[in-house]
Every structure is written in C-alpha cells, then in structure tokens.
mmCIF file of C-alpha atoms in Angstrom:
data_model
loop_
_atom_site.group_PDB
_atom_site.id
_atom_site.type_symbol
_atom_site.label_atom_id
_atom_site.label_comp_id
_atom_site.label_asym_id
_atom_site.label_seq_id
_atom_site.Cartn_x
_atom_site.Cartn_y
_atom_site.Cartn_z
ATOM 1 C CA MET A 1 -55.056 -40.589 -31.405
ATOM 2 C CA ARG A 2 -55.838 -42.493 -28.196
ATOM 3 C CA ASP A 3 -57.624 -41.216 -25.122
ATOM 4 C CA ASP A 4 -55.475 -41.147 -21.982
ATOM 5 C CA PRO A 5 -57.302 -41.382 -18.645
ATOM 6 C CA HIS A 6 -54.220 -40.337 -16.673
ATOM 7 C CA PRO A 7 -53.642 -36.626 -16.005
ATOM 8 C CA ARG A 8 -50.472 -34.984 -17.231
ATOM 9 C CA HIS A 9 -48.495 -32.060 -15.906
ATOM 10 C CA ASN A 10 -46.678 -29.367 -17.846
ATOM 11 C CA GLY A 11 -42.958 -28.893 -18.066
ATOM 12 C CA GLY A 12 -39.745 -30.835 -18.582
ATOM 13 C CA SER A 13 -39.597 -33.662 -21.081
ATOM 14 C CA GLY A 14 -43.359 -34.244 -20.753
ATOM 15 C CA ASP A 15 -45.247 -37.497 -20.423
ATOM 16 C CA GLN A 16 -46.550 -37.479 -24.010
ATOM 17 C CA GLU A 17 -43.090 -37.839 -25.483
ATOM 18 C CA ALA A 18 -42.146 -40.337 -22.790
ATOM 19 C CA GLU A 19 -45.030 -42.656 -23.593
ATOM 20 C CA ASP A 20 -45.463 -42.279 -27.351
ATOM 21 C CA THR A 21 -41.883 -42.683 -28.590
ATOM 22 C CA VAL A 22 -40.483 -45.988 -27.417
ATOM 23 C CA SER A 23 -36.786 -46.647 -27.101
ATOM 24 C CA ASP A 24 -35.118 -48.810 -29.763
ATOM 25 C CA ALA A 25 -33.420 -51.053 -27.211
ATOM 26 C CA GLY A 26 -35.196 -53.871 -25.396
ATOM 27 C CA PHE A 27 -37.024 -52.899 -22.240
ATOM 28 C CA GLU A 28 -37.953 -54.983 -19.190
ATOM 29 C CA PRO A 29 -40.668 -53.067 -17.248
ATOM 30 C CA GLY A 30 -39.999 -54.707 -13.879
ATOM 31 C CA ARG A 31 -36.460 -53.391 -13.811
ATOM 32 C CA ILE A 32 -37.618 -49.829 -13.192
ATOM 33 C CA ARG A 33 -39.489 -51.027 -10.113
ATOM 34 C CA LEU A 34 -36.452 -53.038 -9.022
ATOM 35 C CA ALA A 35 -34.061 -50.101 -9.333
ATOM 36 C CA ARG A 36 -36.558 -47.783 -7.670
ATOM 37 C CA GLU A 37 -36.955 -50.096 -4.673
ATOM 38 C CA LEU A 38 -33.194 -50.461 -4.439
ATOM 39 C CA ASN A 39 -33.081 -46.687 -3.924
ATOM 40 C CA GLY A 40 -35.973 -46.799 -1.439
ATOM 41 C CA TRP A 41 -38.142 -44.510 -3.563
ATOM 42 C CA SER A 42 -41.852 -44.467 -4.252
ATOM 43 C CA GLN A 43 -43.183 -44.038 -7.780
ATOM 44 C CA THR A 44 -44.023 -40.450 -6.867
ATOM 45 C CA GLU A 45 -40.445 -39.739 -5.799
ATOM 46 C CA LEU A 46 -38.983 -41.174 -8.995
ATOM 47 C CA ALA A 47 -41.515 -39.238 -11.060
ATOM 48 C CA ARG A 48 -40.511 -36.010 -9.310
ATOM 49 C CA ARG A 49 -36.833 -36.585 -10.055
ATOM 50 C CA VAL A 50 -37.358 -37.219 -13.775
ATOM 51 C CA ASP A 51 -40.147 -34.680 -14.345
ATOM 52 C CA LEU A 52 -42.883 -37.185 -15.172
ATOM 53 C CA SER A 53 -46.176 -38.055 -13.534
ATOM 54 C CA ALA A 54 -46.445 -40.932 -11.084
ATOM 55 C CA ALA A 55 -49.032 -42.419 -13.462
ATOM 56 C CA ALA A 56 -46.456 -42.496 -16.263
ATOM 57 C CA VAL A 57 -43.927 -44.243 -14.015
ATOM 58 C CA SER A 58 -46.585 -46.750 -12.998
ATOM 59 C CA GLN A 59 -47.394 -47.486 -16.639
ATOM 60 C CA PHE A 60 -43.699 -48.024 -17.388
ATOM 61 C CA GLU A 61 -43.368 -50.478 -14.489
ATOM 62 C CA ILE A 62 -46.321 -52.639 -15.465
ATOM 63 C CA GLY A 63 -45.494 -52.550 -19.170
ATOM 64 C CA VAL A 64 -48.568 -50.651 -20.368
ATOM 65 C CA THR A 65 -46.289 -48.114 -22.059
ATOM 66 C CA ARG A 66 -42.562 -47.975 -22.743
ATOM 67 C CA PRO A 67 -40.306 -44.996 -22.066
ATOM 68 C CA SER A 68 -38.739 -43.075 -24.909
ATOM 69 C CA ALA A 69 -34.972 -43.213 -25.291
ATOM 70 C CA GLU A 70 -34.717 -39.810 -23.610
ATOM 71 C CA SER A 71 -36.970 -40.780 -20.702
ATOM 72 C CA LEU A 72 -35.075 -44.026 -20.193
ATOM 73 C CA ARG A 73 -31.825 -42.065 -20.003
ATOM 74 C CA ASP A 74 -33.396 -39.768 -17.403
ATOM 75 C CA VAL A 75 -34.732 -42.685 -15.360
ATOM 76 C CA ALA A 76 -31.413 -44.545 -15.532
ATOM 77 C CA GLY A 77 -29.511 -41.449 -14.466
ATOM 78 C CA ALA A 78 -31.821 -40.722 -11.546
ATOM 79 C CA LEU A 79 -31.640 -44.342 -10.350
ATOM 80 C CA HIS A 80 -27.853 -44.561 -10.857
ATOM 81 C CA MET A 81 -28.178 -47.528 -13.176
ATOM 82 C CA PRO A 82 -26.615 -48.223 -16.601
ATOM 83 C CA GLU A 83 -29.230 -48.069 -19.343
ATOM 84 C CA SER A 84 -28.420 -51.665 -20.300
ATOM 85 C CA PHE A 85 -29.713 -52.759 -16.872
ATOM 86 C CA PHE A 86 -33.277 -52.065 -18.018
ATOM 87 C CA SER A 87 -33.058 -54.504 -20.924
ATOM 88 C CA LEU A 88 -31.853 -57.519 -18.928
ATOM 89 C CA PRO A 89 -34.335 -60.415 -18.642
ATOM 90 C CA LEU A 90 -36.098 -60.546 -15.288
ATOM 91 C CA VAL A 91 -36.846 -63.806 -13.464
ATOM 92 C CA GLU A 92 -39.566 -63.326 -10.847
ATOM 93 C CA THR A 93 -40.508 -65.138 -7.651
ATOM 94 C CA HIS A 94 -42.672 -64.328 -4.625
ATOM 95 C CA GLU A 95 -42.017 -61.614 -2.026
ATOM 96 C CA GLY A 96 -39.598 -63.777 -0.061
ATOM 97 C CA PHE A 97 -39.425 -65.514 3.292
ATOM 98 C CA PHE A 98 -39.177 -62.627 5.775
ATOM 99 C CA ARG A 99 -39.455 -63.331 9.487
ATOM 100 C CA SER A 100 -39.585 -59.812 10.951
ATOM 101 C CA LEU A 101 -42.613 -58.458 9.108
ATOM 102 C CA ARG A 102 -43.864 -56.454 12.075
ATOM 103 C CA ARG A 103 -40.522 -54.850 12.899
ATOM 104 C CA SER A 104 -39.241 -54.166 9.404
ATOM 105 C CA SER A 105 -40.627 -51.417 7.187
ATOM 106 C CA VAL A 106 -41.963 -52.132 3.714
ATOM 107 C CA THR A 107 -39.227 -49.903 2.269
ATOM 108 C CA ASP A 108 -36.457 -51.838 4.040
ATOM 109 C CA ARG A 109 -37.880 -55.186 2.966
ATOM 110 C CA ARG A 110 -38.235 -54.089 -0.636
ATOM 111 C CA ARG A 111 -34.701 -52.729 -0.749
ATOM 112 C CA ALA A 112 -33.374 -55.956 0.762
ATOM 113 C CA ARG A 113 -35.372 -57.995 -1.729
ATOM 114 C CA ALA A 114 -34.072 -55.861 -4.601
ATOM 115 C CA LEU A 115 -30.491 -56.582 -3.526
ATOM 116 C CA ALA A 116 -31.261 -60.303 -3.431
ATOM 117 C CA GLN A 117 -32.766 -60.042 -6.913
ATOM 118 C CA LEU A 118 -29.589 -58.369 -8.169
ATOM 119 C CA ALA A 119 -27.482 -61.138 -6.612
ATOM 120 C CA HIS A 120 -29.574 -63.611 -8.607
ATOM 121 C CA ASP A 121 -29.164 -61.518 -11.751
ATOM 122 C CA LEU A 122 -25.381 -61.393 -11.341
ATOM 123 C CA ALA A 123 -25.345 -65.169 -11.046
ATOM 124 C CA ASP A 124 -27.519 -65.350 -14.154
ATOM 125 C CA LEU A 125 -24.667 -63.764 -16.125
ATOM 126 C CA ASP A 126 -22.409 -66.731 -15.347
ATOM 127 C CA THR A 127 -21.554 -67.475 -18.966
ATOM 128 C CA ALA A 128 -18.290 -69.203 -18.003
ATOM 129 C CA SER A 129 -20.018 -71.732 -15.691
ATOM 130 C CA VAL A 130 -18.055 -70.583 -12.651
ATOM 131 C CA LEU A 131 -20.963 -71.395 -10.332
ATOM 132 C CA PRO A 132 -21.957 -74.934 -9.383
ATOM 133 C CA ALA A 133 -25.135 -76.373 -10.833
ATOM 134 C CA VAL A 134 -28.202 -76.015 -8.606
ATOM 135 C CA THR A 135 -28.732 -79.361 -6.870
ATOM 136 C CA VAL A 136 -31.283 -78.465 -4.211
ATOM 137 C CA PRO A 137 -33.389 -81.538 -3.312
ATOM 138 C CA GLU A 138 -36.896 -81.579 -4.703
ATOM 139 C CA GLN A 139 -39.376 -79.629 -2.623
ATOM 140 C CA ALA A 140 -41.064 -81.754 0.048
ATOM 141 C CA ARG A 141 -44.484 -80.011 -0.008
ATOM 142 C CA LEU A 142 -45.197 -80.703 3.657
ATOM 143 C CA ALA A 143 -48.612 -79.842 5.048
ATOM 144 C CA LEU A 144 -48.793 -76.848 7.381
ATOM 145 C CA ASP A 145 -49.617 -79.219 10.245
ATOM 146 C CA ALA A 146 -46.683 -81.551 9.511
ATOM 147 C CA THR A 147 -45.378 -83.443 12.541
ATOM 148 C CA THR A 148 -41.967 -83.001 14.124
ATOM 149 C CA GLU A 149 -41.063 -86.483 12.886
ATOM 150 C CA GLU A 150 -41.867 -85.505 9.293
ATOM 151 C CA ILE A 151 -39.690 -82.402 9.510
ATOM 152 C CA GLU A 152 -36.853 -84.395 11.112
ATOM 153 C CA ALA A 153 -37.089 -86.839 8.208
ATOM 154 C CA GLU A 154 -36.866 -84.015 5.670
ATOM 155 C CA ALA A 155 -33.722 -82.622 7.295
ATOM 156 C CA LEU A 156 -32.162 -86.080 7.165
ATOM 157 C CA ARG A 157 -33.262 -86.441 3.516
ATOM 158 C CA VAL A 158 -31.389 -83.274 2.559
ATOM 159 C CA ARG A 159 -28.252 -84.294 4.469
ATOM 160 C CA GLU A 160 -28.268 -87.677 2.749
ATOM 161 C CA ALA A 161 -28.944 -86.184 -0.694
ATOM 162 C CA TRP A 162 -25.933 -83.917 -0.236
ATOM 163 C CA GLY A 163 -23.719 -86.690 1.117
ATOM 164 C CA LEU A 164 -23.092 -85.013 4.470
ATOM 165 C CA PRO A 165 -21.394 -87.244 7.049
ATOM 166 C CA ALA A 166 -22.798 -87.828 10.522
ATOM 167 C CA GLY A 167 -22.102 -85.140 13.107
ATOM 168 C CA PRO A 168 -21.759 -81.365 12.807
ATOM 169 C CA VAL A 169 -21.943 -79.572 9.452
ATOM 170 C CA HIS A 170 -18.494 -78.042 9.038
ATOM 171 C CA ASP A 171 -19.548 -75.033 6.920
ATOM 172 C CA VAL A 172 -23.267 -74.498 6.352
ATOM 173 C CA VAL A 173 -22.815 -71.596 3.930
ATOM 174 C CA GLY A 174 -20.124 -73.479 2.023
ATOM 175 C CA VAL A 175 -22.342 -76.546 1.669
ATOM 176 C CA MET A 176 -25.254 -74.473 0.384
ATOM 177 C CA GLU A 177 -23.034 -72.666 -2.111
ATOM 178 C CA SER A 178 -21.519 -75.947 -3.318
ATOM 179 C CA HIS A 179 -25.037 -76.950 -4.372
ATOM 180 C CA GLY A 180 -25.624 -73.765 -6.349
ATOM 181 C CA ILE A 181 -27.446 -71.590 -3.806
ATOM 182 C CA VAL A 182 -26.315 -67.959 -3.910
ATOM 183 C CA VAL A 183 -25.633 -66.667 -0.396
ATOM 184 C CA ILE A 184 -24.921 -63.026 0.425
ATOM 185 C CA ARG A 185 -24.704 -60.966 3.582
ATOM 186 C CA LEU A 186 -27.234 -58.172 3.893
ATOM 187 C CA PRO A 187 -25.553 -54.827 3.134
ATOM 188 C CA LEU A 188 -28.270 -52.721 4.760
ATOM 189 C CA ASP A 189 -28.286 -50.316 7.683
ATOM 190 C CA SER A 190 -31.558 -51.706 9.024
ATOM 191 C CA ALA A 191 -31.156 -54.376 11.717
ATOM 192 C CA ASP A 192 -34.904 -55.012 11.500
ATOM 193 C CA VAL A 193 -34.553 -56.964 8.252
ATOM 194 C CA ASP A 194 -33.493 -60.456 9.312
ATOM 195 C CA ALA A 195 -32.145 -63.283 7.181
ATOM 196 C CA PHE A 196 -34.474 -64.178 4.297
ATOM 197 C CA SER A 197 -34.537 -66.104 1.045
ATOM 198 C CA LEU A 198 -35.956 -65.919 -2.467
ATOM 199 C CA PRO A 199 -36.755 -69.327 -4.030
ATOM 200 C CA PHE A 200 -35.930 -68.594 -7.676
ATOM 201 C CA ALA A 201 -36.453 -71.844 -9.549
ATOM 202 C CA ASP A 202 -33.231 -71.448 -11.538
ATOM 203 C CA ARG A 203 -30.936 -70.114 -8.787
ATOM 204 C CA PRO A 204 -32.184 -69.659 -5.176
ATOM 205 C CA VAL A 205 -30.804 -66.777 -3.123
ATOM 206 C CA VAL A 206 -30.278 -66.660 0.655
ATOM 207 C CA VAL A 207 -29.484 -63.385 2.429
ATOM 208 C CA LEU A 208 -27.895 -63.393 5.871
ATOM 209 C CA GLY A 209 -27.717 -60.390 8.195
ATOM 210 C CA SER A 210 -24.431 -58.515 8.055
ATOM 211 C CA ASP A 211 -25.076 -57.059 11.516
ATOM 212 C CA LYS A 212 -24.737 -60.464 13.198
ATOM 213 C CA ALA A 213 -21.206 -61.272 14.317
ATOM 214 C CA ASP A 214 -22.518 -64.424 16.015
ATOM 215 C CA ARG A 215 -21.319 -67.491 14.092
ATOM 216 C CA ALA A 216 -23.786 -69.845 15.777
ATOM 217 C CA ARG A 217 -26.814 -67.671 15.062
ATOM 218 C CA SER A 218 -25.730 -67.064 11.484
ATOM 219 C CA ARG A 219 -25.359 -70.804 10.836
ATOM 220 C CA PHE A 220 -28.842 -71.380 12.239
ATOM 221 C CA ASP A 221 -30.199 -68.580 10.039
ATOM 222 C CA ALA A 222 -28.646 -70.214 6.970
ATOM 223 C CA ALA A 223 -30.164 -73.603 7.823
ATOM 224 C CA HIS A 224 -33.531 -71.906 8.466
ATOM 225 C CA GLU A 225 -33.521 -70.376 4.987
ATOM 226 C CA LEU A 226 -32.437 -73.669 3.456
ATOM 227 C CA ALA A 227 -35.567 -75.143 5.022
ATOM 228 C CA HIS A 228 -37.745 -72.678 3.129
ATOM 229 C CA LEU A 229 -36.142 -73.683 -0.158
ATOM 230 C CA VAL A 230 -36.638 -77.429 0.335
ATOM 231 C CA LEU A 231 -39.919 -77.382 2.269
ATOM 232 C CA HIS A 232 -41.851 -74.426 0.875
ATOM 233 C CA GLY A 233 -40.319 -73.032 -2.317
ATOM 234 C CA GLU A 234 -42.683 -70.861 -4.315
ATOM 235 C CA GLN A 235 -45.817 -72.560 -3.006
ATOM 236 C CA VAL A 236 -46.390 -70.992 0.419
ATOM 237 C CA TRP A 237 -44.872 -68.135 2.421
ATOM 238 C CA GLY A 238 -45.664 -65.475 5.006
ATOM 239 C CA LEU A 239 -47.372 -67.812 7.505
ATOM 240 C CA PRO A 240 -46.336 -68.476 11.132
ATOM 241 C CA GLU A 241 -46.523 -72.241 10.520
ATOM 242 C CA VAL A 242 -43.968 -71.917 7.734
ATOM 243 C CA GLU A 243 -41.499 -70.185 10.050
ATOM 244 C CA LYS A 244 -41.994 -72.787 12.783
ATOM 245 C CA GLN A 245 -41.299 -75.578 10.307
ATOM 246 C CA ALA A 246 -38.137 -73.856 9.094
ATOM 247 C CA HIS A 247 -36.943 -73.457 12.683
ATOM 248 C CA ALA A 248 -37.504 -77.142 13.424
ATOM 249 C CA PHE A 249 -35.777 -78.151 10.182
ATOM 250 C CA ALA A 250 -32.731 -75.996 10.980
ATOM 251 C CA ALA A 251 -32.318 -77.651 14.391
ATOM 252 C CA ALA A 252 -32.616 -81.118 12.877
ATOM 253 C CA PHE A 253 -30.272 -80.299 9.987
ATOM 254 C CA LEU A 254 -27.554 -78.922 12.284
ATOM 255 C CA MET A 255 -28.104 -81.421 15.123
ATOM 256 C CA PRO A 256 -29.475 -84.734 13.767
ATOM 257 C CA ARG A 257 -31.387 -86.732 16.358
ATOM 258 C CA ASP A 258 -29.298 -89.920 16.127
ATOM 259 C CA ASP A 259 -25.997 -88.016 16.209
ATOM 260 C CA ILE A 260 -26.552 -85.631 19.095
ATOM 261 C CA SER A 261 -29.178 -87.164 21.347
ATOM 262 C CA GLY A 262 -26.734 -89.185 23.453
ATOM 263 C CA GLU A 263 -24.484 -86.126 23.957
ATOM 264 C CA LEU A 264 -27.134 -83.768 25.319
ATOM 265 C CA PRO A 265 -27.391 -83.321 29.105
ATOM 266 C CA SER A 266 -30.622 -83.765 31.048
ATOM 267 C CA ARG A 267 -30.024 -80.570 33.033
ATOM 268 C CA ALA A 268 -28.103 -77.305 32.735
ATOM 269 C CA ASP A 269 -24.585 -78.742 32.889
ATOM 270 C CA TRP A 270 -22.724 -75.670 31.636
ATOM 271 C CA PRO A 271 -19.272 -77.220 31.020
ATOM 272 C CA VAL A 272 -20.928 -79.927 28.921
ATOM 273 C CA LEU A 273 -23.017 -77.365 27.055
ATOM 274 C CA PHE A 274 -19.982 -75.147 26.417
ATOM 275 C CA ALA A 275 -18.128 -78.113 24.917
ATOM 276 C CA LEU A 276 -21.139 -79.047 22.800
ATOM 277 C CA LYS A 277 -21.406 -75.476 21.552
ATOM 278 C CA GLN A 278 -17.845 -75.649 20.268
ATOM 279 C CA ARG A 279 -18.295 -79.089 18.739
ATOM 280 C CA TRP A 280 -21.622 -78.485 16.999
ATOM 281 C CA GLN A 281 -21.130 -74.748 16.296
ATOM 282 C CA VAL A 282 -24.602 -73.868 17.555
ATOM 283 C CA SER A 283 -25.798 -71.649 20.395
ATOM 284 C CA ILE A 284 -26.401 -72.772 23.968
ATOM 285 C CA ALA A 285 -30.044 -71.751 23.523
ATOM 286 C CA ALA A 286 -30.322 -74.031 20.467
ATOM 287 C CA LEU A 287 -28.746 -76.922 22.379
ATOM 288 C CA LEU A 288 -31.178 -76.502 25.257
ATOM 289 C CA MET A 289 -34.140 -76.372 22.886
ATOM 290 C CA ARG A 290 -32.876 -79.455 21.064
ATOM 291 C CA ALA A 291 -32.503 -81.312 24.362
ATOM 292 C CA ARG A 292 -36.123 -80.505 25.201
ATOM 293 C CA THR A 293 -37.416 -81.410 21.722
ATOM 294 C CA LEU A 294 -35.664 -84.789 21.775
ATOM 295 C CA GLY A 295 -36.882 -85.589 25.276
ATOM 296 C CA ARG A 296 -33.443 -85.485 26.832
ATOM 297 C CA MET A 297 -34.439 -82.578 29.078
ATOM 298 C CA SER A 298 -37.757 -82.161 30.839
ATOM 299 C CA GLU A 299 -39.855 -79.042 30.408
ATOM 300 C CA THR A 300 -39.077 -78.042 34.003
ATOM 301 C CA SER A 301 -35.324 -78.484 33.535
ATOM 302 C CA TYR A 302 -35.455 -76.560 30.262
ATOM 303 C CA LEU A 303 -37.319 -73.603 31.802
ATOM 304 C CA THR A 304 -34.910 -73.543 34.745
ATOM 305 C CA ALA A 305 -31.953 -73.499 32.364
ATOM 306 C CA MET A 306 -33.420 -70.700 30.267
ATOM 307 C CA LYS A 307 -34.061 -68.621 33.372
ATOM 308 C CA MET A 308 -30.398 -68.992 34.252
ATOM 309 C CA VAL A 309 -29.440 -68.001 30.698
ATOM 310 C CA SER A 310 -31.544 -64.833 31.009
ATOM 311 C CA ALA A 311 -30.246 -63.997 34.495
ATOM 312 C CA ARG A 312 -26.653 -64.203 33.273
ATOM 313 C CA GLY A 313 -27.305 -61.993 30.239
ATOM 314 C CA TRP A 314 -26.561 -64.795 27.800
ATOM 315 C CA ARG A 315 -29.580 -64.075 25.621
ATOM 316 C CA ARG A 316 -27.717 -60.989 24.415
ATOM 317 C CA SER A 317 -24.209 -62.426 24.388
ATOM 318 C CA GLU A 318 -23.390 -66.048 25.085
ATOM 319 C CA PRO A 319 -20.090 -67.285 26.523
ATOM 320 C CA VAL A 320 -17.696 -69.370 24.391
ATOM 321 C CA PRO A 321 -17.571 -67.240 21.225
ATOM 322 C CA LEU A 322 -17.111 -69.291 18.058
ATOM 323 C CA GLY A 323 -15.374 -66.724 15.889
ATOM 324 C CA PRO A 324 -16.608 -64.815 12.835
ATOM 325 C CA PRO A 325 -19.604 -65.976 10.803
ATOM 326 C CA GLU A 326 -19.123 -68.179 7.761
ATOM 327 C CA GLU A 327 -18.493 -66.085 4.654
ATOM 328 C CA PRO A 328 -20.103 -66.564 1.241
ATOM 329 C CA ARG A 329 -17.638 -66.967 -1.646
ATOM 330 C CA LEU A 330 -19.726 -67.869 -4.684
ATOM 331 C CA LEU A 331 -20.458 -64.392 -6.061
ATOM 332 C CA SER A 332 -16.919 -63.245 -5.341
ATOM 333 C CA ALA A 333 -15.593 -66.061 -7.527
ATOM 334 C CA LEU A 334 -17.990 -65.074 -10.300
ATOM 335 C CA VAL A 335 -17.138 -61.378 -10.176
ATOM 336 C CA GLU A 336 -13.365 -61.652 -9.859
ATOM 337 C CA GLY A 337 -11.733 -60.455 -13.064
ATOM 338 C CA ARG A 338 -15.052 -59.433 -14.631
ATOM 339 C CA GLU A 339 -15.699 -56.219 -12.712
ATOM 340 C CA HIS A 340 -15.670 -53.868 -15.689
ATOM 341 C CA GLU A 341 -17.653 -56.244 -17.881
ATOM 342 C CA LEU A 342 -20.369 -56.592 -15.237
ATOM 343 C CA ALA A 343 -20.343 -52.850 -14.563
ATOM 344 C CA GLU A 344 -21.849 -52.357 -18.023
ATOM 345 C CA ALA A 345 -25.125 -53.718 -16.606
ATOM 346 C CA PHE A 346 -24.783 -53.146 -12.838
ATOM 347 C CA PRO A 347 -23.468 -50.177 -10.831
ATOM 348 C CA ILE A 348 -19.996 -50.939 -9.497
ATOM 349 C CA GLU A 349 -21.135 -49.855 -6.008
ATOM 350 C CA THR A 350 -23.902 -52.445 -6.058
ATOM 351 C CA ILE A 351 -21.479 -55.182 -7.074
ATOM 352 C CA GLN A 352 -19.220 -54.147 -4.204
ATOM 353 C CA ALA A 353 -22.105 -54.273 -1.741
ATOM 354 C CA LEU A 354 -23.140 -57.745 -2.877
ATOM 355 C CA VAL A 355 -19.770 -59.472 -2.910
ATOM 356 C CA GLY A 356 -17.815 -57.454 -0.332
ATOM 357 C CA ALA A 357 -14.181 -56.437 -0.290
ATOM 358 C CA THR A 358 -12.902 -59.963 -0.935
ATOM 359 C CA ALA A 359 -14.020 -59.781 -4.555
ATOM 360 C CA GLY A 360 -11.342 -57.207 -5.328
ATOM 361 C CA VAL A 361 -13.844 -54.801 -6.854
ATOM 362 C CA THR A 362 -12.544 -51.265 -7.155
ATOM 363 C CA HIS A 363 -13.895 -48.029 -8.480
ATOM 364 C CA GLY A 364 -12.856 -47.185 -11.980
#
C-alpha cells in the first residue's frame, strides 16, 4: 500500500476509488485540462462539482494517476463531454500567439485556446481526406532584430510559394485554408481576446475575432497570424518583437512593395485612398502606414493624415465599408454529413460554435 502525500476529504465517490481503480478505456490526461479550460473552470471548481479533491484532479491532468471508470463518467458529465473525448490522442503546441495579453484574462485566453485545440482535433479526424494537405512554407527563423527588408522578402517568398499573382489577395482566409490551415472565428463573448494562432506542426490553427465586422481589419488579422506560422512557429512567442514582425509581414503580404508603391499618394488624398481601400481590401490606416514605410509619404505628412483620421472619427469606423469579413469554410466542409459521428467524441454545441450555422449542424 503506497503513501499518499495529498490530503483527502470524506464523502461522495472518494478519491481513493478514483485513483486506485483505473478505467479500462484509454485515457489522455491533458483532455481533462482541455475540457476544464473550455468551461472556464479551475481545478478546484471541477473538483467541487465531482466530489473529489483538487489534488486528485491535478494528478489526473498530469497523468500521475488515472480516474476510475466511475470518476471518468462523473468528470465527463460535469464537463459536458462524451467519455470518448478523454481517450482521443492529444497533439500539443505552445500557449499561442496572443496580442492582447494585458487586456485579456487568463481564463478567456485559455478558453479561446481550448476552442482552437478542438478545431485542430476535429480536423485530425479527417479520415476521408476532405481537407487540403498542409503546405505552409518552411519556417524562416528570422532573428528578433530582422530588418524590414528581410521581412518584406519573407512575405514575397510565401506569395511566390503559393503561386499568388501580383496585386491584391482576393481572399486571404480562402488562400490560407487552401493550404491546409484551419481558420475559425472566435465564438467567445470576450472582445479582449484578439485574433491568435496555434502552430501545430501537423495542422496549424488560426482564430479570428467574431466581434469584428470590419473586412479590412479581419484580413489584416489573418495575414498577421499567417506571419507567426511562417516566421515563428513553435520556436518563439510572447515577445513584442514577434508581434512587430508579424505586423510588418502582414502589410507586405497584403500590399507588396513593387505592386502598390506607385499607387500610394504622398499626402492625404482621400479620394485616392478610398479607391485604394476598395482595390486592395485594406484599411485607410494600413494604406497610410504602408505609404510611410515605403517612403512614399513623409513622416510629417503621415502624422498630419493620422490626425485628420482621428479628428473625423475614422479610427473607430472608417468610410468606404468593404462588406462582411471573409468566412472560413474548411471545418464546415469536414463536418457536413458527419455531425452525429463526430458528436460521439465532441459535444454537438461545440461543433456548432466552431463551424457556425453554415455547417448545417443541428441538435439531435
């Protein structure tokens, strides 16, 4: 009989039975943590709901002990997950490329990350090869002090690798999906969690904010997250330099130097900028920044233009709306017709949240 350094409490199913009698089915420890974070619960909260100690839950999550069949049923029921969910293989990556670390709570970020993980896991069940193969260009491994010219070159490298023609990218989300990247819109109530990505080696995932009805901003967000996948991958994250590089890459990817430089004005010529916004499907603010970066607009002219943008309230809502954001379609194609099969491992509500109404998912 082993010594147990963790205290136990009395009542309910009891921790002894939970830890000593393992379930017959396979068990992936990280999936309890994943489901818990999807619900926004701490280990203590889950323990309270299933009448176990927080120490027992912790041991389950790190794989020190395995839950009994009865405890696994209790945990699955409390977390609203099918029991089979906890036996699925789990591919891990780092915490993700989040930009709004100061504004977003840890709970919101973890729930968002859990949803992205589940999007990856749904894609991992693509036994019929519905999804395109992942053809993301090899990671560049730029230094943190990489020059603007180096980042511009990387954006051009990706465009060339993907066979994109000169000029505007017609559908950024569609292009990313056609190369195997899973893209979803963030089904969260928190506006503080911005677009982010998880660089899974087998199937990267990009999450875009569902609260943004701005097509231009959403396209820029998508290109920004693409930058993380091709520049940073699983090697480096969470640094200001990384975000600056991704921003510069996005501008160069959407507005290549040789294609747009001759079109940009040297001052705040609003009719010209409005026309360019429609043609390139980017914001006026992005066009002004690009004009400054490429030397088409002086620092003084740029600052004057941005002051006018602020004075007219265009930082909140720009003129010349471009229509609704680009919509992901990859997961919807995977799920269509397989709703009940997938519901054996994932809650139907979660599938609905990930793919949206277009997937035709219904309760049943």
